[in-house]
Structures are given as structure tokens and as C-alpha cells.
XYZ file of C-alpha atoms in Angstrom:
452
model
C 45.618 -99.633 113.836
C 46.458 -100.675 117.349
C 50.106 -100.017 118.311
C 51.133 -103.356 118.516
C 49.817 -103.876 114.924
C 52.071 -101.197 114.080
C 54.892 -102.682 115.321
C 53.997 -106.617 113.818
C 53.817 -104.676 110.671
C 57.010 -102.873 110.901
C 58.814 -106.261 111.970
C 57.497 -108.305 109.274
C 58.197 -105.693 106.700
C 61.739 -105.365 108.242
C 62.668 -109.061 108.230
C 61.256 -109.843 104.624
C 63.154 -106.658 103.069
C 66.300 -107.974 105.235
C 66.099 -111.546 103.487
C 65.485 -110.032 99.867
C 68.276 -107.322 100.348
C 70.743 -109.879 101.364
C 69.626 -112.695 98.315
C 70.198 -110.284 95.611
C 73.223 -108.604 96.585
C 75.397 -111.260 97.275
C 75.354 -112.057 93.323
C 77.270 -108.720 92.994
C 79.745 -109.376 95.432
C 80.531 -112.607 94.299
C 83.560 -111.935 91.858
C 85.295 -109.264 94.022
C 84.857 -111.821 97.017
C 86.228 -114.435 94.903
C 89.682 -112.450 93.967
C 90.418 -110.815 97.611
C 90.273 -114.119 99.337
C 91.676 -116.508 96.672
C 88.647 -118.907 96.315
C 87.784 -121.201 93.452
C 85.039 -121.006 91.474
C 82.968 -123.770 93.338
C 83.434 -122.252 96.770
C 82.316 -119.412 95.985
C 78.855 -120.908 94.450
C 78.794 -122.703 97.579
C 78.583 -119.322 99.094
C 74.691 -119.208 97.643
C 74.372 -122.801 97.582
C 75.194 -123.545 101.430
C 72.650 -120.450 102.022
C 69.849 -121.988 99.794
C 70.135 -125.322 101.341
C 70.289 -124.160 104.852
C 66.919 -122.279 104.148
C 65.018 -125.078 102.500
C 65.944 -127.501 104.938
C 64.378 -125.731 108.420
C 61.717 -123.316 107.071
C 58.909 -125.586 107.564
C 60.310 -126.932 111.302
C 61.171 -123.190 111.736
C 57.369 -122.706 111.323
C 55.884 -125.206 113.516
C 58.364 -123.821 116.323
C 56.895 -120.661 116.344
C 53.427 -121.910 116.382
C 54.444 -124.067 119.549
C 56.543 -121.092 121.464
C 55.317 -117.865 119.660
C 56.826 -116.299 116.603
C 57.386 -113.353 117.693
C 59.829 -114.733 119.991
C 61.138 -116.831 116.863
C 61.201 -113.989 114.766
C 63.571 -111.842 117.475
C 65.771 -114.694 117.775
C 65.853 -115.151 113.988
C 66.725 -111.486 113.206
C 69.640 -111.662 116.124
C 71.331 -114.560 114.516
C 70.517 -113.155 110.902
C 72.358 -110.199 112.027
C 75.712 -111.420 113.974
C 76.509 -114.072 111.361
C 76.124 -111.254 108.675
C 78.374 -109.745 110.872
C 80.388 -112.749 110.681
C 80.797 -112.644 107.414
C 81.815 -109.218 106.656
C 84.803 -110.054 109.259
C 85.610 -113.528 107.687
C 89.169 -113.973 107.148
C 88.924 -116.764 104.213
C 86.216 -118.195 102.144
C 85.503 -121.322 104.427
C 84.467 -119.198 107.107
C 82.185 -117.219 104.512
C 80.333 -120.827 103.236
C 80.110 -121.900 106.891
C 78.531 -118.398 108.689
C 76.293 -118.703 104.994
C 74.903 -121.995 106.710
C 74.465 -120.314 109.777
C 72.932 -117.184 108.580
C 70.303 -119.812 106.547
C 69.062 -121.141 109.442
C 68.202 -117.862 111.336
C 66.904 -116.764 107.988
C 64.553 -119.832 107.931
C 63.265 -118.872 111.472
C 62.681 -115.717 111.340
C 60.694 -115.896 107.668
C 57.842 -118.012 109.309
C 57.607 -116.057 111.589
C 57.109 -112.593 109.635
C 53.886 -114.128 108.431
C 53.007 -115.909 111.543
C 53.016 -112.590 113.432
C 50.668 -110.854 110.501
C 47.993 -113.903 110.718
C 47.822 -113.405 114.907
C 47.879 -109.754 115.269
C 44.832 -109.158 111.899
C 41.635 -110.234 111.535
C 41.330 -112.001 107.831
C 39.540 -109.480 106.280
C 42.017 -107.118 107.071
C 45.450 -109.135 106.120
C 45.197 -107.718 102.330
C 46.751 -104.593 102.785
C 49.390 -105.685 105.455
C 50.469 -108.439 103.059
C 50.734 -105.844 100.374
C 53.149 -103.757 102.015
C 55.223 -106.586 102.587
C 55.380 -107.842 99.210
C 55.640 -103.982 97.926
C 58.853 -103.710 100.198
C 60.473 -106.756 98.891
C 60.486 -105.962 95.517
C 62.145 -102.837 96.476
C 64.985 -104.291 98.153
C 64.862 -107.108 95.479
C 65.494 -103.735 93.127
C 67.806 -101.665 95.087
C 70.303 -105.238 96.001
C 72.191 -105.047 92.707
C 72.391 -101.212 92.747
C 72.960 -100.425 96.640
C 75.692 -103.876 96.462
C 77.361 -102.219 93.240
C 77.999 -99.014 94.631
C 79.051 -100.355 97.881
C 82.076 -102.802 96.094
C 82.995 -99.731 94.378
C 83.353 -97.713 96.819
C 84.305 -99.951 100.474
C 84.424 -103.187 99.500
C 82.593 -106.520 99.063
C 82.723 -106.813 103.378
C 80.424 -103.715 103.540
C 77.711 -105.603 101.620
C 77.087 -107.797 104.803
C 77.470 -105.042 107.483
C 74.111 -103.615 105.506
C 71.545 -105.660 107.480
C 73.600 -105.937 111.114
C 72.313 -102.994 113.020
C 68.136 -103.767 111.990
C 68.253 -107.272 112.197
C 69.562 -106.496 115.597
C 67.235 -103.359 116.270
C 64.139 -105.610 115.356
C 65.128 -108.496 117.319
C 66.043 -106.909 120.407
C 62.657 -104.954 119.787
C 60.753 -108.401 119.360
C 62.213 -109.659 122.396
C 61.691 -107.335 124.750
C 58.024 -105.855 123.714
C 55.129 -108.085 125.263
C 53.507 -110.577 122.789
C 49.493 -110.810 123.160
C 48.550 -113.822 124.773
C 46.848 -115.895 121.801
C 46.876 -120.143 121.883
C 49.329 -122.181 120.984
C 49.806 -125.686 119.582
C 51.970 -126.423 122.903
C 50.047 -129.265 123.478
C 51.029 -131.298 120.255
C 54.897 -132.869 120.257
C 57.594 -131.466 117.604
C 57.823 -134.208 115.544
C 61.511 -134.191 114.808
C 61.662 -137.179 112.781
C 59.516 -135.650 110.066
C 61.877 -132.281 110.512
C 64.459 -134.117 109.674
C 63.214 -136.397 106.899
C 61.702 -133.102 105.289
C 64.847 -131.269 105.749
C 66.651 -134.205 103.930
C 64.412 -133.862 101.120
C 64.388 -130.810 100.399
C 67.953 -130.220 100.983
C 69.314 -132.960 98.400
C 66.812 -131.511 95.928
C 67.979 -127.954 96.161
C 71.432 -129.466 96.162
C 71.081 -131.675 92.813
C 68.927 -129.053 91.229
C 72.045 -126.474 91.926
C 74.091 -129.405 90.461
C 72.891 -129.857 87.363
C 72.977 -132.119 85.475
C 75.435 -134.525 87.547
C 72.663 -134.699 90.040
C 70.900 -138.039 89.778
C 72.031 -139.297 93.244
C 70.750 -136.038 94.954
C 67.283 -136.332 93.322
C 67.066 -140.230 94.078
C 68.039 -139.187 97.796
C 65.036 -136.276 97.571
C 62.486 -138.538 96.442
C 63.486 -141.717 99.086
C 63.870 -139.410 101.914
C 59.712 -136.965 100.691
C 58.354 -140.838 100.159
C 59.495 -142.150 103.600
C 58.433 -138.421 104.911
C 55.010 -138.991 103.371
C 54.776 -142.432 105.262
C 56.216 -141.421 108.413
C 53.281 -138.296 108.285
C 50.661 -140.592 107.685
C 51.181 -142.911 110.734
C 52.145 -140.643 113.464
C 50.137 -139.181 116.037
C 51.796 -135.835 115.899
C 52.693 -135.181 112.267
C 55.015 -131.861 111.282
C 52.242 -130.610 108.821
C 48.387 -130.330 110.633
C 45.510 -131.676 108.912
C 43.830 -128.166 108.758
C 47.197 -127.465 107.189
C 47.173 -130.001 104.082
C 43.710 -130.917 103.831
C 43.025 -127.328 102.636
C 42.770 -127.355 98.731
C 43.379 -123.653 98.482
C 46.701 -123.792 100.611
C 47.774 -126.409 98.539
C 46.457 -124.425 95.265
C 47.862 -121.432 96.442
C 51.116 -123.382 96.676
C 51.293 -125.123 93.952
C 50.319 -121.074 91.867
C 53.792 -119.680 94.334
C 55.529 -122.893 93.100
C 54.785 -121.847 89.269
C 54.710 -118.219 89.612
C 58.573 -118.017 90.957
C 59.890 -120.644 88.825
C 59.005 -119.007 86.088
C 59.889 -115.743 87.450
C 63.274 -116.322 88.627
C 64.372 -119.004 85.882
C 62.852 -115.512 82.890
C 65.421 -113.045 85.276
C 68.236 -115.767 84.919
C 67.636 -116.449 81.261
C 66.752 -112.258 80.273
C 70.228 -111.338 82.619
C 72.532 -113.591 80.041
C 70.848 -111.916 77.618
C 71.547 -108.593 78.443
C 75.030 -108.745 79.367
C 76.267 -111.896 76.723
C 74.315 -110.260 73.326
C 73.679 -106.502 74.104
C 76.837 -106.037 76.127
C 75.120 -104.156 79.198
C 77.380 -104.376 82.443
C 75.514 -105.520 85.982
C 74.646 -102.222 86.464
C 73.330 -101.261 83.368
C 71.201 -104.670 82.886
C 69.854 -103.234 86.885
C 68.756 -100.494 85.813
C 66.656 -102.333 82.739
C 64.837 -103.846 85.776
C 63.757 -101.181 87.732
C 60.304 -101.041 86.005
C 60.073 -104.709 87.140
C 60.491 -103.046 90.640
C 58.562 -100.485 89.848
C 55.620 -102.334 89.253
C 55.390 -104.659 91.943
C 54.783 -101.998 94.765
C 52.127 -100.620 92.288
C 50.394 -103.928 91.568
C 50.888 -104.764 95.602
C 48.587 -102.567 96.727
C 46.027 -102.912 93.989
C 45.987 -106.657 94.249
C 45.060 -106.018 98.045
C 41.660 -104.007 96.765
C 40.996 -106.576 94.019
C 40.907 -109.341 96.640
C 38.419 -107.697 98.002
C 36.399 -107.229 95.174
C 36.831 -109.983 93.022
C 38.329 -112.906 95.373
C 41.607 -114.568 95.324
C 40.614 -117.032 92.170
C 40.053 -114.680 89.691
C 42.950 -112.286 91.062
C 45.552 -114.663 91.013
C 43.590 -116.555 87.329
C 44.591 -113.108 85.772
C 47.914 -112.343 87.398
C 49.412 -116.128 86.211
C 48.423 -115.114 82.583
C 50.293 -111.844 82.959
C 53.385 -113.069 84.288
C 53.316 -115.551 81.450
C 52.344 -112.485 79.056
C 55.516 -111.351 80.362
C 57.566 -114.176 79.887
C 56.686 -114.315 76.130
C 56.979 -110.671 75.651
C 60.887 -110.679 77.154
C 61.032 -114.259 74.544
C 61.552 -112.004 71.484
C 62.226 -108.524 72.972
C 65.714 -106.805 71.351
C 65.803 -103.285 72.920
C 65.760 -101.925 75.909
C 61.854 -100.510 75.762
C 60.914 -103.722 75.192
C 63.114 -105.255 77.749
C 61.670 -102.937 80.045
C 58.046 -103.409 79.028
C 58.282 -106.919 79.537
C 59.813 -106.255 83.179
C 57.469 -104.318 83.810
C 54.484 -106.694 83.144
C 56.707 -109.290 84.708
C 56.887 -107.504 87.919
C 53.276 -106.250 88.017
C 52.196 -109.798 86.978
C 54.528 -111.562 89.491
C 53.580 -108.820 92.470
C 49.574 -109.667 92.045
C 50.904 -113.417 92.998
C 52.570 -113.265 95.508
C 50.225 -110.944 97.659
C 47.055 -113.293 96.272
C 48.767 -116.311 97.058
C 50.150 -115.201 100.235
C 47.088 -113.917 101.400
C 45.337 -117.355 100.502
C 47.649 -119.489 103.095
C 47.846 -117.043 105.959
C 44.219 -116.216 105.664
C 42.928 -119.576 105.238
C 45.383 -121.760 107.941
C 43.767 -121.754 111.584
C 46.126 -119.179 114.174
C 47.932 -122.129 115.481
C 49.556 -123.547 112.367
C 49.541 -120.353 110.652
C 53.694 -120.739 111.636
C 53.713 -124.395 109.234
C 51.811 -122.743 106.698
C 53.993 -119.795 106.473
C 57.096 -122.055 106.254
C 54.970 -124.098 103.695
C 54.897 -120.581 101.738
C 58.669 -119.867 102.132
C 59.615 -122.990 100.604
C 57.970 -122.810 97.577
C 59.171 -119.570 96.946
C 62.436 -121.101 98.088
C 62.334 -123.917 95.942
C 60.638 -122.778 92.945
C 63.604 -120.253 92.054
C 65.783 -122.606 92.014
C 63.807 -124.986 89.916
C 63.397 -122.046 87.324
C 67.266 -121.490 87.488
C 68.041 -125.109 87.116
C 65.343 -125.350 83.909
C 65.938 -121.897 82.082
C 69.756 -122.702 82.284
C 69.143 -126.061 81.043
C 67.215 -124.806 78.081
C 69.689 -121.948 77.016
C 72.255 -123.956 77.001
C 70.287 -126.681 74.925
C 68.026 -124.130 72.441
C 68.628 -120.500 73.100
C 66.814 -117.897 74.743
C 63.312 -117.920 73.247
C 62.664 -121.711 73.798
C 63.609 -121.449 77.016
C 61.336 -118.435 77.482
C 58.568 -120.485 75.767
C 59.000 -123.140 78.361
C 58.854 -120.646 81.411
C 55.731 -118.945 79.968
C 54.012 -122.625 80.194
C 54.680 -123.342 83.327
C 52.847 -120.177 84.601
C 49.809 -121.421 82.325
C 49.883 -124.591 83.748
C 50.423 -122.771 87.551
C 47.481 -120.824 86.875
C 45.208 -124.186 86.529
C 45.704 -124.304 90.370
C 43.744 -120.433 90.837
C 40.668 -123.145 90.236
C 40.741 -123.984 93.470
C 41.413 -120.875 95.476
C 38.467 -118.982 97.120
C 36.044 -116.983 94.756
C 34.605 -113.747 96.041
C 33.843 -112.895 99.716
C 31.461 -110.465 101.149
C 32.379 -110.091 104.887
C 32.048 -106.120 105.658
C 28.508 -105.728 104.639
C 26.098 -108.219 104.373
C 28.168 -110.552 107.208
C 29.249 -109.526 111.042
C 32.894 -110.002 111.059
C 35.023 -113.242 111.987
C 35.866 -113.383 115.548
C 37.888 -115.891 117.580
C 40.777 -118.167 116.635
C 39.883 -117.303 113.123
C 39.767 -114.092 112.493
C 43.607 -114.303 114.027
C 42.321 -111.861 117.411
C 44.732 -113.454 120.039
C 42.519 -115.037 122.835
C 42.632 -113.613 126.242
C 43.750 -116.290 128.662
């Protein structure tokens, strides 16, 4: 591996841990922030919610930038902002300040996420992205782990501030060190216009439907606002000459597939934690760090199943791979859906996580691997949302459905909606041979940047 492989790798590894670590221990922080500055209830769920929205509004514009000016300059710039409004936070003096720097550390976020995958899809051939991607998704489920334990002990010990200091001095190493180290020359879409009227018709979509589906159920104006704004989106795509989302883009039925599977695969996953959490801590009486440490085998097995998946790929194509990783994370879902100690609590996590690992690097692998270099930016955004969106659609639904039936229906219903994601593995490529029988991919495709 060339050295500046080494260093894509480290930076995309460094900015996707950053973004986990900082999703999942904010939850912890919440009450303690809540008492030292006086806030309500509401502001501080606007805390996440601001966050969430900020994220799901720019991640797909955030893409197409970096295809147009480079990511890894959008992935430095990303990672400084990331870092000085985390900053920002930790030194907020009231809770406004915290929901507005939230915003504002969203928006970085949404650049620099793009980009992590942008960077992998220009500096690797195809055939090599497996294992890359691996490590990647093998990293986040550690920090997706170690947020709720590292964010305990910290409260305890310093203070809900010190949560936010965590990610300030590498989102600032890695930014500075993406600014200043020399980006291969490789082609760019700088030819093609931004279309900023489809950026912001997108981002008004998605934004009210994050919004309403955080609002439930006095949300009906926020979904009726999602669907005008996607339709007129849709239209808008359709007639101009430079639309936000290239044809090689969504005319590909295994980016969409792959999607769609991401879609499933973290609603299900995220709305099962939500549901399984109330469980532990409302019936068997487990604190938040006790009910962590039930999901460390979740953990656990997604850095062993990231790897693995990365060989399977290899051997038995993305279809199949991703086919039998949908049924185990709805396995999973069941399994948690009438488990009542903790070995089967963490048996189901377990499956859960290997399951839900085996996804994500299949159906990452799928869009960077099959969008052309110069949208591979778009297609990562395209990625990031649904696994931006789909959480909280999962959320929204398993919440819904404990409140109206209990825990097991509502497990029920997760578990079904990875069987019906899995119906869109049909369409993702079977089984390629390209180290053997076939000289390798070279050019735009096989992501080498071009000399000129």
C-alpha cells in the first residue's frame, strides 16, 4: 500500500469513528447537560434533533462538492469545523448556544462524511475497496461501543463538557493533515454547474421528514412539507441540464438496491437498539452502563463480521453476501423479540451486530464500487443519508409500536422490514472474478487518479 493510501485510509477511518463517537455519546450526556444549564426537556432533544437535521439536509450537496473541488479538501475542511464547534460546545455557556453550534457541527459533519468515502473510491482500485471499507465499518462499531462507556466515565468523573473536547484535537490533526498533504491529480466533475436549486429542495425534504419523524405523531404538516418539497425535487431533476444526482448515479439498480438494503438494514437496527434499551433499563432494571455493557458482543461482532464480509465479497459477490446478512439481522431482531436474560440479550446482540456489520460493508462496498470516480462524492452522500435517515425511521416506528403493543410486536415489525430490505440484495452484483481469469480495471474506473 502506497503511502498516500495509507494516509486516505487513516483519514477516512478517523472521520467515520469521529462521527459515531460523537452520535452515541451525546445520549449519555444528555440528563447531566440538562440539570447544569437549566434546559427543558425539548431543548435538550433539540440538542440531537438540530444535529440530525443539519446532517440530512447537506450530505448529498456535501457530496457533489467534493466531487467538483476534491474531497480531500472537503474532508479537511469538514474535520476543522467538526472540531472547533465541538469545541464550541464544550465552552457553551447555556443550552441555546449548545442547539445552535449542534447545527453547525451537522453541517461540517455532512461534509466531511462524503468525503471519507469519496477519498477511499479515488485512491483504490475496485477490487481492492473490500478490505479498506471493512476497516472502516470495523472502527465504527467500536466507537459506536465504546460512546456510552468512554461518555459515562467521563460525566462521572469531569463533566458532561469533556464529552465534546473528545474529538477536538483529531478532527483538527486530520484536517490540518488533509489540507496540507498533496491530493493526486484525478478528474473532476468541474465542468458540470452545482445545481443549488435541487440542494435546496432536497435539503427541504429531507429536513421536514427527519423533523416530523422526530415529532411524532403531531407531524402531519412536516411530512406533507417532505413529500411537496421530494415531488417538486423529482421534477426540478428531471428537467434540468445539470441535475444534483448524475445519471450514472441513479440509473444504477444496484446503488439504488444497495440503498434501499442500508435503508432497511438501519431502520431495523437502530429502531431493535431503541426498543431492546427500554427494555433493559424499564423491566430488568439495568442502569446505562450496565444495559452498555449487554451490548458489547453487538460490538464485538461487527469488527469480526467486517473483515469476513470483505473475503466473502470476494468469493461469493455482494448479492448473496448481503441476501444472508439481511436474514441475520432479522434472525436477530426476533431472537432479542422474546429474549429475558442477559445471555440471550447478548446472543441476540451479538447476531445483531455480526448481521448488521456484513451490511453495511456489502452495501457500502456496492455504491462506492459501482459509482464512476467523479460522482463517487453524490453517491457517498446518497449512502450517508440512508443510514441517516433510516435510524430515525426505526426510532420513530419501534417507539410507535411499544407504546401501542409492547416489545415483541414491535420487534416482529422490525424483523420484517429487514425481510422485506433483503428483497433489494436481488439486484446487487452476483459473483466477480477479476484477479484471475480477468486483467485488472484501469482508468476512471478502477478509481486510479488520472495523471493530467
Amino acid at each position: 500500500m502506497t503511502a498516500h493510501r495509507r494516509i486516505v485510509l487513516a483519514s477516512s477511518v478517523a472521520g467515520a469513528a469521529i462521527v459515531a463517537l460523537d452520535g452515541t455519546v451525546l445520549t449519555v450526556v444528555q440528563p447531566t447537560l440538562q440539570s447544569e444549564l437549566g434546559a427543558s426537556l425539548a431543548q435538550v432533544q433539540w440538542t440531537s434533533t438540530a444535529y440530525l437535521v443539519a446532517v440530512a439536509s447537506v450530505l448529498v450537496s456535501a457530496g457533489r462538492i467534493g466531487d467538483r473541488y476534491g474531497h480531500q479538501r472537503v474532508f479537511g475542511v469538514g474535520m476543522l469545523g467538526f472540531g472547533v464547534a465541538s469545541a464550541g460546545i464544550g465552552l457553551a455557556p447555556g443550552v441555546e448556544w449548545v442547539i445552535g453550534l449542534r447545527v453547525v457541527q451537522g453541517v461540517f459533519g455532512a461534509l466531511l462524511q462524503p468525503a471519507t468515502l469519496g477519498m477511499l473510491r479515488a485512491a483504490f482500485p475496485p477490487d481492492r475497496l473490500g478490505m479498506p471499507i471493512a476497516v472502516r465499518t470495523g472502527v465504527i462499531g467500536v466507537a459506536g461501543a465504546a460512546g456510552p462507556l468512554v461518555g459515562g466515565a467521563l460525566v462521572g468523573a469531569v463533566g458532561w463538557r469533556a464529552v465534546f473536547f473528545l474529538n477536538v484535537v483529531p478532527s483538527l490533526v486530520f484536517g490540518v493533515l488533509a489540507l496540507i498533504v498533496r491530493e493526486p491529480p484525478w478528474e473532476r466533475t468541474s465542468a458540470v454547474r452545482f445545481d443549488l436549486p435541487g440542494a435546496l429542495l432536497l435539503a427541504l425534504s429531507l429536513a421536514s421528514l427527519v423533523q416530523a419523524l422526530v415529532d411524532l405523531p403531531g407531524s402531519a404538516a412536516g411530512l406533507a412539507l417532505s413529500a411537496l418539497a421530494g415531488l417538486a425535487f423529482v421534477r426540478h431533476e428531471r428537467r434540468t441540464a445539470h441535475p444534483l444526482l448524475p445519471p450514472d448515479v441513479v440509473g444504477s439498480a444496484a446503488i439504488r438496491g444497495a440503498l434501499g438494503m442500508l435503508l432497511a438494514a438501519s431502520a431495523a437496527f437502530s429502531g431493535t437498539l431503541f426498543v431492546v434499551t427500554y427494555f433493559l433499563q424499564d423491566t430488568m432494571g439495568l442502569g446505562p452502563f450496565q444495559s452498555a455493557l449487554r451490548g458489547l458482543p453487538l460490538a464485538a461482532a461487527m469488527v469480526l463480521a467486517a473483515p469476513a464480509t470483505a473475503v466473502l465479497l470476494r468469493r461469493a459477490g455482494a448479492r448473496r453476501t448481503a441476501g444472508a446478512a439481511m436474514v441475520v439481522v432479522a434472525l436477530a431482531v426476533l431472537v432479542l423479540s422474546r429474549a429475558s436474560g442477559t445471555f440471550a440479550v447478548c446472543a441476540g446482540f451479538a447476531l445483531l451486530g455480526a448481521g448488521f456489520g456484513a451490511v453495511m460493508v456489502a452495501g457500502t462496498h456496492v455504491v462506492v464500487r459501482e459509482a464512476e470516480v467523479q460522482s463517487a462524492g453524490v453517491a457517498g452522500g446518497l449512502k450517508q443519508t440512508a443510514v441517516n435517515v433510516g435510524p430515525t425511521l426505526g426510532v420513530a416506528a419501534g417507539s410507535a409500536l411499544m407504546a401501542g403493543s409492547g416489545r415483541e410486536p414491535a420487534l416482529v415489525m422490525l424483523a420484517a422490514v429487514a425481510l422485506t430490505g433483503s428483497l433489494a440484495c436481488l439486484v446487487l452484483p452476483g459473483r466477480t472474478v477479476a484477479s484471475l481469469t480477468h486483467p485488472p480495471v484501469t482508468g476512471d474506473r478502477a478509481g486510479v487518479p488520472a495523471g493530467r
